[in-house]
Amino acid sequence: MPGWNCLVTGAGGFVGQRIIKMLVQEKELQEVRALDKVFRRKASKDLFFVFTELQTKAKVTLLEGDILDAQYLRRACQGISVVIHTAAVIDVLGVVPKQTILDVNLKGTQNLLEACVQASVTAFIFCSSVDVAGPNSYKTIVLNGHEEERHENTWPDPYPYSKKMAEKAVLAANGSILKNGGTLHTCALRPMYIYGERSPFISNIIIMALKNKGILSATSKFSIANPVYVDNVAWAHILAARGLQDPKKSPNIQGQFYYVSDDTPHQSYDDFYYTLSKEWGFHLDSSWSLPLPMLYWLAFLLETVSFLLSPVYRYRPLFNRHLVTLANSTFTFTYKKAQRDLGYEPLISWEEAKQKTSEWIGTLVWQHRETLDTKSQ
């Protein structure tokens, strides 16, 4: 891999930033291009400092661009050896318009694949999602699932559908002939639910709990999940980038997808959030809650009301059947295939990941208290 260059899309995001920080430690890397539309926002000026102050011999170039701009993508890919594609719209509540999700997640991926062909990029790693595999029903148990079982999400919701179709496009593009006569090699990684410092989802949960006297809403007590720490997800992408460029490993990786988990204990999402935050005085809501089947059919009723009102009013339910299923299923996967083909082993242990995430949650608590003190003055 002498003198290779890498483009990372979604570089300003939760996973993208971690990938950049690990990439620049690669000895033979000459340049990493960090592409994200978010760089245009004034609130993200700190990202410039995060990337420009990295201790690295590699050149770090920040690109403010849109994944839907095909011509821009083609220019961004010129001279690039590897593309790591993490840019996506994540939405399971129906907040973002359906067409926006399809455009970014599916069309954006197709645009990037075409740009790689035109710019003769030889390796493409797609950050997919476990949501591509399901769960389709909270009644179905998947414990330590693996790639050979061929699970596939059947929900019509735009997020899982767009990620599923984007992954299919990426894997189908493996073996495409490049403009210079070379060959494009692709693979996809399916991380479990990703946690860690600066997780936007955990941040929202903690802020909501702070507004509710430290009570964590118990909405996922029927689940068994195996969340994965963000640095371990980033590490898997680095190994995939190495592997697709390695003549010995590449044939086994090309056109393949891999589940990415780590040694975080299997537990319900409710217990998981409590474990991370209990040091700061948070506790689970102990009040009575609806039985799961009733919650599911209530979600169906709310979706029906939303559909009936749609011609005259946009009503967005607080939850839907997909979210209820996602948050209350037994749905875990092993990383053995990634271990075998990519040489993947989690970089960060559960104890270290738990400590780092908990300490970050502590900063959210202190920020909240400072905000309240300022308002009271």
mmCIF file of C-alpha atoms in Angstrom:
data_model
loop_
_atom_site.group_PDB
_atom_site.id
_atom_site.type_symbol
_atom_site.label_atom_id
_atom_site.label_comp_id
_atom_site.label_asym_id
_atom_site.label_seq_id
_atom_site.Cartn_x
_atom_site.Cartn_y
_atom_site.Cartn_z
ATOM 1 C CA MET A 1 0.000 0.000 0.000
ATOM 2 C CA PRO A 2 2.797 2.489 -0.704
ATOM 3 C CA GLY A 3 1.664 6.088 -1.024
ATOM 4 C CA TRP A 4 -2.092 5.620 -0.770
ATOM 5 C CA ASN A 5 -4.737 8.365 -0.421
ATOM 6 C CA CYS A 6 -8.171 8.117 1.169
ATOM 7 C CA LEU A 7 -11.452 10.021 0.899
ATOM 8 C CA VAL A 8 -13.852 9.808 3.860
ATOM 9 C CA THR A 9 -17.436 11.003 3.382
ATOM 10 C CA GLY A 10 -19.494 12.056 6.383
ATOM 11 C CA ALA A 11 -16.161 13.025 7.918
ATOM 12 C CA GLY A 12 -17.755 15.493 10.345
ATOM 13 C CA GLY A 13 -20.056 12.842 11.773
ATOM 14 C CA PHE A 14 -19.853 10.677 14.875
ATOM 15 C CA VAL A 15 -18.120 7.757 13.123
ATOM 16 C CA GLY A 16 -16.395 9.775 10.396
ATOM 17 C CA GLN A 17 -14.330 11.827 12.855
ATOM 18 C CA ARG A 18 -13.031 8.686 14.573
ATOM 19 C CA ILE A 19 -12.080 7.133 11.238
ATOM 20 C CA ILE A 20 -10.105 10.249 10.280
ATOM 21 C CA LYS A 21 -8.223 10.247 13.591
ATOM 22 C CA MET A 22 -7.215 6.604 13.091
ATOM 23 C CA LEU A 23 -6.469 6.949 9.386
ATOM 24 C CA VAL A 24 -3.835 9.608 9.871
ATOM 25 C CA GLN A 25 -1.815 7.140 11.955
ATOM 26 C CA GLU A 26 -1.381 4.865 8.909
ATOM 27 C CA LYS A 27 2.298 4.983 7.958
ATOM 28 C CA GLU A 28 1.926 4.876 4.164
ATOM 29 C CA LEU A 29 -1.020 7.284 3.979
ATOM 30 C CA GLN A 30 -0.109 10.428 2.023
ATOM 31 C CA GLU A 31 -3.408 12.296 2.105
ATOM 32 C CA VAL A 32 -6.836 11.986 3.676
ATOM 33 C CA ARG A 33 -9.679 14.063 2.281
ATOM 34 C CA ALA A 34 -12.458 14.740 4.762
ATOM 35 C CA LEU A 35 -15.713 15.402 2.912
ATOM 36 C CA ASP A 36 -18.845 16.654 4.618
ATOM 37 C CA LYS A 37 -21.615 19.142 4.000
ATOM 38 C CA VAL A 38 -21.590 19.986 7.720
ATOM 39 C CA PHE A 39 -18.363 21.971 7.367
ATOM 40 C CA ARG A 40 -20.465 24.799 5.923
ATOM 41 C CA ARG A 41 -22.159 25.422 9.272
ATOM 42 C CA LYS A 42 -20.652 28.026 11.575
ATOM 43 C CA ALA A 43 -21.404 25.809 14.581
ATOM 44 C CA SER A 44 -18.976 23.180 13.303
ATOM 45 C CA LYS A 45 -15.924 25.417 13.086
ATOM 46 C CA ASP A 46 -14.373 23.319 15.839
ATOM 47 C CA LEU A 47 -14.136 20.459 13.351
ATOM 48 C CA PHE A 48 -11.555 22.461 11.429
ATOM 49 C CA PHE A 49 -9.415 22.552 14.554
ATOM 50 C CA VAL A 50 -10.024 18.855 15.272
ATOM 51 C CA PHE A 51 -8.710 17.868 11.852
ATOM 52 C CA THR A 52 -6.066 20.519 11.210
ATOM 53 C CA GLU A 53 -4.392 19.962 14.590
ATOM 54 C CA LEU A 54 -3.971 16.218 14.117
ATOM 55 C CA GLN A 55 -0.377 15.080 14.627
ATOM 56 C CA THR A 56 0.286 13.452 11.282
ATOM 57 C CA LYS A 57 2.658 13.417 8.355
ATOM 58 C CA ALA A 58 -0.266 12.843 6.011
ATOM 59 C CA LYS A 59 -1.930 15.816 4.385
ATOM 60 C CA VAL A 60 -5.434 16.464 5.742
ATOM 61 C CA THR A 61 -7.748 18.238 3.301
ATOM 62 C CA LEU A 62 -11.217 19.396 4.331
ATOM 63 C CA LEU A 63 -13.797 19.394 1.542
ATOM 64 C CA GLU A 64 -17.142 21.154 1.918
ATOM 65 C CA GLY A 65 -19.320 19.220 -0.473
ATOM 66 C CA ASP A 66 -22.672 17.591 -1.057
ATOM 67 C CA ILE A 67 -22.949 13.845 -1.659
ATOM 68 C CA LEU A 68 -25.617 14.632 -4.282
ATOM 69 C CA ASP A 69 -23.254 16.759 -6.378
ATOM 70 C CA ALA A 70 -21.952 14.184 -8.864
ATOM 71 C CA GLN A 71 -19.429 16.499 -10.513
ATOM 72 C CA TYR A 72 -18.002 17.577 -7.166
ATOM 73 C CA LEU A 73 -17.641 13.947 -6.094
ATOM 74 C CA ARG A 74 -15.741 13.140 -9.257
ATOM 75 C CA ARG A 75 -13.246 15.927 -8.533
ATOM 76 C CA ALA A 76 -12.967 14.866 -4.881
ATOM 77 C CA CYS A 77 -12.096 11.304 -5.949
ATOM 78 C CA GLN A 78 -9.282 12.257 -8.341
ATOM 79 C CA GLY A 79 -6.022 10.666 -7.213
ATOM 80 C CA ILE A 80 -7.730 8.698 -4.425
ATOM 81 C CA SER A 81 -6.930 5.036 -3.724
ATOM 82 C CA VAL A 82 -9.648 4.243 -1.161
ATOM 83 C CA VAL A 83 -13.082 5.692 -0.395
ATOM 84 C CA ILE A 84 -14.679 5.136 3.012
ATOM 85 C CA HIS A 85 -18.331 6.122 2.743
ATOM 86 C CA THR A 86 -20.050 6.975 6.047
ATOM 87 C CA ALA A 87 -22.269 9.912 4.963
ATOM 88 C CA ALA A 88 -25.934 9.155 5.659
ATOM 89 C CA VAL A 89 -29.184 10.495 7.041
ATOM 90 C CA ILE A 90 -30.238 8.419 10.064
ATOM 91 C CA ASP A 91 -33.919 8.663 10.904
ATOM 92 C CA VAL A 92 -36.274 6.079 12.410
ATOM 93 C CA LEU A 93 -38.985 8.505 13.568
ATOM 94 C CA GLY A 94 -40.107 9.958 10.247
ATOM 95 C CA VAL A 95 -38.761 13.431 11.046
ATOM 96 C CA VAL A 96 -36.817 13.762 7.778
ATOM 97 C CA PRO A 97 -38.762 13.722 4.472
ATOM 98 C CA LYS A 98 -38.656 10.314 2.786
ATOM 99 C CA GLN A 99 -37.190 11.682 -0.449
ATOM 100 C CA THR A 100 -34.328 13.372 1.405
ATOM 101 C CA ILE A 101 -33.346 10.067 3.031
ATOM 102 C CA LEU A 102 -33.533 8.187 -0.272
ATOM 103 C CA ASP A 103 -31.565 10.889 -2.080
ATOM 104 C CA VAL A 104 -28.696 11.024 0.423
ATOM 105 C CA ASN A 105 -28.465 7.367 1.429
ATOM 106 C CA LEU A 106 -29.155 5.694 -1.908
ATOM 107 C CA LYS A 107 -28.637 8.191 -4.707
ATOM 108 C CA GLY A 108 -25.613 9.684 -2.926
ATOM 109 C CA THR A 109 -24.028 6.233 -2.697
ATOM 110 C CA GLN A 110 -24.719 5.566 -6.379
ATOM 111 C CA ASN A 111 -23.176 8.941 -7.266
ATOM 112 C CA LEU A 112 -20.074 8.099 -5.259
ATOM 113 C CA LEU A 113 -19.698 4.669 -6.860
ATOM 114 C CA GLU A 114 -19.868 6.246 -10.317
ATOM 115 C CA ALA A 115 -17.321 8.873 -9.272
ATOM 116 C CA CYS A 116 -14.991 6.073 -8.171
ATOM 117 C CA VAL A 117 -15.290 4.402 -11.579
ATOM 118 C CA GLN A 118 -14.588 7.648 -13.415
ATOM 119 C CA ALA A 119 -11.672 8.577 -11.116
ATOM 120 C CA SER A 120 -10.281 4.993 -11.084
ATOM 121 C CA VAL A 121 -10.553 4.464 -7.325
ATOM 122 C CA THR A 122 -9.733 0.842 -6.572
ATOM 123 C CA ALA A 123 -11.296 0.295 -3.107
ATOM 124 C CA PHE A 124 -14.675 1.296 -1.626
ATOM 125 C CA ILE A 125 -15.769 0.590 1.968
ATOM 126 C CA PHE A 126 -19.405 1.262 2.829
ATOM 127 C CA CYS A 127 -20.523 1.983 6.394
ATOM 128 C CA SER A 128 -23.826 0.126 6.362
ATOM 129 C CA SER A 129 -25.996 -0.704 9.391
ATOM 130 C CA VAL A 130 -27.323 -3.702 11.291
ATOM 131 C CA ASP A 131 -30.743 -2.212 10.448
ATOM 132 C CA VAL A 132 -30.199 -3.651 6.958
ATOM 133 C CA ALA A 133 -30.678 -7.103 8.517
ATOM 134 C CA GLY A 134 -33.703 -6.299 10.669
ATOM 135 C CA PRO A 135 -35.259 -6.956 13.113
ATOM 136 C CA ASN A 136 -38.549 -7.575 11.321
ATOM 137 C CA SER A 137 -40.495 -8.812 14.340
ATOM 138 C CA TYR A 138 -39.974 -8.492 18.076
ATOM 139 C CA LYS A 139 -41.147 -12.128 18.335
ATOM 140 C CA THR A 140 -38.181 -13.445 16.331
ATOM 141 C CA ILE A 141 -35.017 -14.152 18.318
ATOM 142 C CA VAL A 142 -31.617 -13.667 16.671
ATOM 143 C CA LEU A 143 -28.803 -14.375 19.119
ATOM 144 C CA ASN A 144 -25.189 -14.266 17.893
ATOM 145 C CA GLY A 145 -26.336 -14.131 14.301
ATOM 146 C CA HIS A 146 -23.848 -14.280 11.450
ATOM 147 C CA GLU A 147 -23.481 -13.377 7.771
ATOM 148 C CA GLU A 148 -24.374 -16.807 6.367
ATOM 149 C CA GLU A 149 -27.885 -16.560 7.837
ATOM 150 C CA ARG A 150 -28.748 -13.833 5.308
ATOM 151 C CA HIS A 151 -31.100 -11.746 7.424
ATOM 152 C CA GLU A 152 -32.832 -8.958 5.469
ATOM 153 C CA ASN A 153 -34.954 -6.060 6.705
ATOM 154 C CA THR A 154 -38.457 -6.036 5.210
ATOM 155 C CA TRP A 155 -39.672 -2.718 6.673
ATOM 156 C CA PRO A 156 -40.714 -0.165 4.022
ATOM 157 C CA ASP A 157 -39.494 2.733 6.197
ATOM 158 C CA PRO A 158 -37.094 4.957 4.239
ATOM 159 C CA TYR A 159 -34.013 4.598 6.469
ATOM 160 C CA PRO A 160 -33.649 0.779 6.539
ATOM 161 C CA TYR A 161 -34.809 0.542 2.924
ATOM 162 C CA SER A 162 -32.326 3.161 1.690
ATOM 163 C CA LYS A 163 -29.407 1.588 3.577
ATOM 164 C CA LYS A 164 -30.345 -1.882 2.328
ATOM 165 C CA MET A 165 -30.519 -0.767 -1.300
ATOM 166 C CA ALA A 166 -27.316 1.280 -0.981
ATOM 167 C CA GLU A 167 -25.468 -1.733 0.400
ATOM 168 C CA LYS A 168 -26.761 -3.889 -2.465
ATOM 169 C CA ALA A 169 -25.486 -1.282 -4.948
ATOM 170 C CA VAL A 170 -22.055 -1.238 -3.276
ATOM 171 C CA LEU A 171 -21.651 -5.015 -3.268
ATOM 172 C CA ALA A 172 -22.969 -5.291 -6.845
ATOM 173 C CA ALA A 173 -20.349 -2.737 -7.941
ATOM 174 C CA ASN A 174 -17.543 -5.047 -6.856
ATOM 175 C CA GLY A 175 -15.562 -6.011 -9.946
ATOM 176 C CA SER A 176 -16.614 -2.941 -11.962
ATOM 177 C CA ILE A 177 -14.102 -1.902 -14.601
ATOM 178 C CA LEU A 178 -12.537 1.466 -13.887
ATOM 179 C CA LYS A 179 -11.843 4.183 -16.436
ATOM 180 C CA ASN A 180 -8.117 3.332 -16.423
ATOM 181 C CA GLY A 181 -8.854 -0.361 -16.980
ATOM 182 C CA GLY A 182 -8.408 -1.341 -13.336
ATOM 183 C CA THR A 183 -10.995 -3.004 -11.096
ATOM 184 C CA LEU A 184 -13.127 -1.619 -8.265
ATOM 185 C CA HIS A 185 -13.195 -3.725 -5.096
ATOM 186 C CA THR A 186 -15.930 -3.121 -2.512
ATOM 187 C CA CYS A 187 -17.136 -4.357 0.855
ATOM 188 C CA ALA A 188 -19.693 -3.266 3.465
ATOM 189 C CA LEU A 189 -19.593 -3.128 7.263
ATOM 190 C CA ARG A 190 -22.739 -3.466 9.369
ATOM 191 C CA PRO A 191 -22.109 -2.003 12.839
ATOM 192 C CA MET A 192 -24.442 -2.725 15.724
ATOM 193 C CA TYR A 193 -25.923 0.253 17.595
ATOM 194 C CA ILE A 194 -22.911 2.578 17.959
ATOM 195 C CA TYR A 195 -22.178 4.302 21.268
ATOM 196 C CA GLY A 196 -19.430 6.433 22.735
ATOM 197 C CA GLU A 197 -18.522 10.019 23.526
ATOM 198 C CA ARG A 198 -20.413 12.570 21.427
ATOM 199 C CA SER A 199 -23.069 10.070 20.375
ATOM 200 C CA PRO A 200 -26.004 12.235 19.234
ATOM 201 C CA PHE A 201 -28.514 9.568 20.324
ATOM 202 C CA ILE A 202 -27.105 9.155 23.836
ATOM 203 C CA SER A 203 -26.829 12.929 24.134
ATOM 204 C CA ASN A 204 -30.564 13.291 23.395
ATOM 205 C CA ILE A 205 -31.460 10.557 25.899
ATOM 206 C CA ILE A 206 -29.373 12.164 28.659
ATOM 207 C CA ILE A 207 -30.698 15.669 27.992
ATOM 208 C CA MET A 208 -34.293 14.374 28.104
ATOM 209 C CA ALA A 209 -33.548 12.587 31.387
ATOM 210 C CA LEU A 210 -31.974 15.712 32.876
ATOM 211 C CA LYS A 211 -35.171 17.595 32.106
ATOM 212 C CA ASN A 212 -37.085 14.778 33.823
ATOM 213 C CA LYS A 213 -35.213 14.823 37.162
ATOM 214 C CA GLY A 214 -32.698 12.195 36.072
ATOM 215 C CA ILE A 215 -35.290 9.593 35.093
ATOM 216 C CA LEU A 216 -34.380 7.568 31.985
ATOM 217 C CA SER A 217 -37.468 6.642 30.002
ATOM 218 C CA ALA A 218 -37.834 2.832 30.011
ATOM 219 C CA THR A 219 -38.944 2.041 26.453
ATOM 220 C CA SER A 220 -36.593 -0.824 25.537
ATOM 221 C CA LYS A 221 -36.661 -3.225 28.472
ATOM 222 C CA PHE A 222 -37.644 -6.206 26.293
ATOM 223 C CA SER A 223 -34.574 -5.945 24.054
ATOM 224 C CA ILE A 224 -31.330 -7.893 24.044
ATOM 225 C CA ALA A 225 -28.706 -6.019 22.030
ATOM 226 C CA ASN A 226 -24.929 -5.864 21.675
ATOM 227 C CA PRO A 227 -23.968 -2.213 21.143
ATOM 228 C CA VAL A 228 -20.527 -1.473 19.713
ATOM 229 C CA TYR A 229 -18.092 1.253 20.782
ATOM 230 C CA VAL A 230 -17.399 3.887 18.131
ATOM 231 C CA ASP A 231 -13.605 3.448 18.101
ATOM 232 C CA ASN A 232 -14.021 -0.261 17.384
ATOM 233 C CA VAL A 233 -16.279 0.572 14.449
ATOM 234 C CA ALA A 234 -13.680 3.007 13.109
ATOM 235 C CA TRP A 235 -10.957 0.375 13.534
ATOM 236 C CA ALA A 236 -12.941 -2.123 11.437
ATOM 237 C CA HIS A 237 -13.058 0.440 8.601
ATOM 238 C CA ILE A 238 -9.285 0.911 8.765
ATOM 239 C CA LEU A 239 -8.758 -2.858 8.578
ATOM 240 C CA ALA A 240 -11.148 -3.097 5.617
ATOM 241 C CA ALA A 241 -9.206 -0.339 3.828
ATOM 242 C CA ARG A 242 -5.969 -2.233 4.430
ATOM 243 C CA GLY A 243 -7.498 -5.542 3.426
ATOM 244 C CA LEU A 244 -8.929 -4.413 0.089
ATOM 245 C CA GLN A 245 -5.451 -3.181 -0.876
ATOM 246 C CA ASP A 246 -3.671 -6.353 0.268
ATOM 247 C CA PRO A 247 -3.284 -8.881 -2.606
ATOM 248 C CA LYS A 248 -3.387 -11.760 -0.095
ATOM 249 C CA LYS A 249 -6.488 -10.646 1.860
ATOM 250 C CA SER A 250 -8.437 -8.784 -0.817
ATOM 251 C CA PRO A 251 -9.931 -11.811 -2.670
ATOM 252 C CA ASN A 252 -11.669 -12.937 0.538
ATOM 253 C CA ILE A 253 -13.044 -9.478 1.301
ATOM 254 C CA GLN A 254 -14.247 -8.325 -2.125
ATOM 255 C CA GLY A 255 -18.038 -8.108 -2.420
ATOM 256 C CA GLN A 256 -18.544 -9.178 1.210
ATOM 257 C CA PHE A 257 -20.407 -7.651 4.143
ATOM 258 C CA TYR A 258 -19.411 -7.923 7.787
ATOM 259 C CA TYR A 259 -21.181 -7.435 11.103
ATOM 260 C CA VAL A 260 -19.150 -5.258 13.453
ATOM 261 C CA SER A 261 -19.666 -5.791 17.167
ATOM 262 C CA ASP A 262 -17.309 -5.999 20.143
ATOM 263 C CA ASP A 263 -17.265 -7.386 23.669
ATOM 264 C CA THR A 264 -19.885 -5.035 25.096
ATOM 265 C CA PRO A 265 -22.186 -7.326 27.143
ATOM 266 C CA HIS A 266 -25.527 -8.367 25.694
ATOM 267 C CA GLN A 267 -28.228 -6.438 27.529
ATOM 268 C CA SER A 268 -31.389 -4.413 27.034
ATOM 269 C CA TYR A 269 -30.989 -0.867 25.768
ATOM 270 C CA ASP A 270 -32.594 0.366 28.999
ATOM 271 C CA ASP A 271 -30.025 -1.440 31.147
ATOM 272 C CA PHE A 272 -27.261 -0.252 28.841
ATOM 273 C CA TYR A 273 -28.149 3.434 29.222
ATOM 274 C CA TYR A 274 -28.532 2.985 32.972
ATOM 275 C CA THR A 275 -25.110 1.297 33.254
ATOM 276 C CA LEU A 276 -23.452 4.202 31.434
ATOM 277 C CA SER A 277 -25.176 6.938 33.434
ATOM 278 C CA LYS A 278 -25.898 5.599 36.945
ATOM 279 C CA GLU A 279 -22.676 7.130 38.290
ATOM 280 C CA TRP A 280 -24.268 10.543 37.718
ATOM 281 C CA GLY A 281 -27.478 9.785 39.587
ATOM 282 C CA PHE A 282 -29.679 8.662 36.703
ATOM 283 C CA HIS A 283 -32.227 5.910 37.243
ATOM 284 C CA LEU A 284 -34.758 4.012 35.167
ATOM 285 C CA ASP A 285 -38.431 4.896 35.132
ATOM 286 C CA SER A 286 -40.124 2.381 37.429
ATOM 287 C CA SER A 287 -43.690 3.372 36.571
ATOM 288 C CA TRP A 288 -46.084 0.998 34.821
ATOM 289 C CA SER A 289 -45.713 0.656 31.061
ATOM 290 C CA LEU A 290 -47.817 -0.890 28.319
ATOM 291 C CA PRO A 291 -47.226 -4.563 27.464
ATOM 292 C CA LEU A 292 -45.174 -4.902 24.287
ATOM 293 C CA PRO A 293 -47.988 -6.289 22.051
ATOM 294 C CA MET A 294 -50.254 -3.408 23.103
ATOM 295 C CA LEU A 295 -47.461 -0.884 22.453
ATOM 296 C CA TYR A 296 -46.973 -2.336 18.984
ATOM 297 C CA TRP A 297 -50.662 -2.057 18.061
ATOM 298 C CA LEU A 298 -50.842 1.434 19.507
ATOM 299 C CA ALA A 299 -48.005 2.333 17.145
ATOM 300 C CA PHE A 300 -50.014 0.844 14.285
ATOM 301 C CA LEU A 301 -53.037 2.948 15.309
ATOM 302 C CA LEU A 302 -50.918 6.120 15.399
ATOM 303 C CA GLU A 303 -49.478 5.338 11.968
ATOM 304 C CA THR A 304 -53.009 4.840 10.616
ATOM 305 C CA VAL A 305 -54.111 8.196 12.023
ATOM 306 C CA SER A 306 -51.044 9.813 10.466
ATOM 307 C CA PHE A 307 -51.865 8.277 7.079
ATOM 308 C CA LEU A 308 -55.531 9.351 7.196
ATOM 309 C CA LEU A 309 -54.605 12.913 8.133
ATOM 310 C CA SER A 310 -51.800 13.198 5.561
ATOM 311 C CA PRO A 311 -53.903 14.893 2.824
ATOM 312 C CA VAL A 312 -54.707 17.823 5.141
ATOM 313 C CA TYR A 313 -52.241 17.697 8.038
ATOM 314 C CA ARG A 314 -48.796 16.242 8.701
ATOM 315 C CA TYR A 315 -49.078 14.360 11.968
ATOM 316 C CA ARG A 316 -45.888 12.636 13.097
ATOM 317 C CA PRO A 317 -46.407 9.947 15.777
ATOM 318 C CA LEU A 318 -43.995 9.859 18.721
ATOM 319 C CA PHE A 319 -43.153 6.272 17.782
ATOM 320 C CA ASN A 320 -43.941 3.708 15.081
ATOM 321 C CA ARG A 321 -43.954 -0.084 14.697
ATOM 322 C CA HIS A 322 -40.453 -0.136 13.250
ATOM 323 C CA LEU A 323 -39.058 1.757 16.238
ATOM 324 C CA VAL A 324 -40.961 -0.423 18.723
ATOM 325 C CA THR A 325 -39.552 -3.529 17.035
ATOM 326 C CA LEU A 326 -36.048 -2.098 16.771
ATOM 327 C CA ALA A 327 -35.981 -1.165 20.454
ATOM 328 C CA ASN A 328 -37.520 -4.359 21.851
ATOM 329 C CA SER A 329 -36.058 -7.304 19.973
ATOM 330 C CA THR A 330 -33.454 -9.929 20.757
ATOM 331 C CA PHE A 331 -31.077 -9.117 17.913
ATOM 332 C CA THR A 332 -27.335 -9.668 18.348
ATOM 333 C CA PHE A 333 -24.499 -10.587 15.975
ATOM 334 C CA THR A 334 -21.002 -12.015 16.248
ATOM 335 C CA TYR A 335 -17.899 -10.450 14.690
ATOM 336 C CA LYS A 336 -16.227 -13.797 13.862
ATOM 337 C CA LYS A 337 -16.277 -13.297 10.091
ATOM 338 C CA ALA A 338 -14.636 -9.866 10.418
ATOM 339 C CA GLN A 339 -12.137 -11.468 12.794
ATOM 340 C CA ARG A 340 -11.336 -14.175 10.233
ATOM 341 C CA ASP A 341 -11.162 -12.058 7.044
ATOM 342 C CA LEU A 342 -10.136 -8.611 8.296
ATOM 343 C CA GLY A 343 -8.101 -9.578 11.344
ATOM 344 C CA TYR A 344 -10.551 -7.538 13.416
ATOM 345 C CA GLU A 345 -10.226 -7.529 17.189
ATOM 346 C CA PRO A 346 -11.834 -4.768 19.295
ATOM 347 C CA LEU A 347 -9.256 -2.096 20.119
ATOM 348 C CA ILE A 348 -11.164 -0.833 23.154
ATOM 349 C CA SER A 349 -12.454 -3.114 25.904
ATOM 350 C CA TRP A 350 -15.938 -2.834 27.375
ATOM 351 C CA GLU A 351 -14.566 -1.477 30.649
ATOM 352 C CA GLU A 352 -12.604 1.275 28.905
ATOM 353 C CA ALA A 353 -15.472 2.128 26.556
ATOM 354 C CA LYS A 354 -17.876 2.288 29.499
ATOM 355 C CA GLN A 355 -15.539 4.565 31.459
ATOM 356 C CA LYS A 356 -14.934 6.964 28.568
ATOM 357 C CA THR A 357 -18.629 7.192 27.700
ATOM 358 C CA SER A 358 -19.638 7.657 31.335
ATOM 359 C CA GLU A 359 -17.090 10.449 31.823
ATOM 360 C CA TRP A 360 -18.474 12.212 28.757
ATOM 361 C CA ILE A 361 -22.014 11.871 30.120
ATOM 362 C CA GLY A 362 -20.674 13.581 33.229
ATOM 363 C CA THR A 363 -19.684 16.601 31.119
ATOM 364 C CA LEU A 364 -23.270 16.801 29.826
ATOM 365 C CA VAL A 365 -24.529 16.815 33.410
ATOM 366 C CA TRP A 366 -22.173 19.627 34.412
ATOM 367 C CA GLN A 367 -23.082 21.668 31.310
ATOM 368 C CA HIS A 368 -26.756 21.277 32.183
ATOM 369 C CA ARG A 369 -26.150 22.425 35.755
ATOM 370 C CA GLU A 370 -24.133 25.428 34.598
ATOM 371 C CA THR A 371 -26.951 26.383 32.210
ATOM 372 C CA LEU A 372 -29.480 26.225 35.046
ATOM 373 C CA ASP A 373 -27.213 28.291 37.310
ATOM 374 C CA THR A 374 -26.827 30.938 34.594
ATOM 375 C CA LYS A 375 -30.601 31.154 34.099
ATOM 376 C CA SER A 376 -31.225 31.468 37.822
ATOM 377 C CA GLN A 377 -28.845 34.435 38.193
#
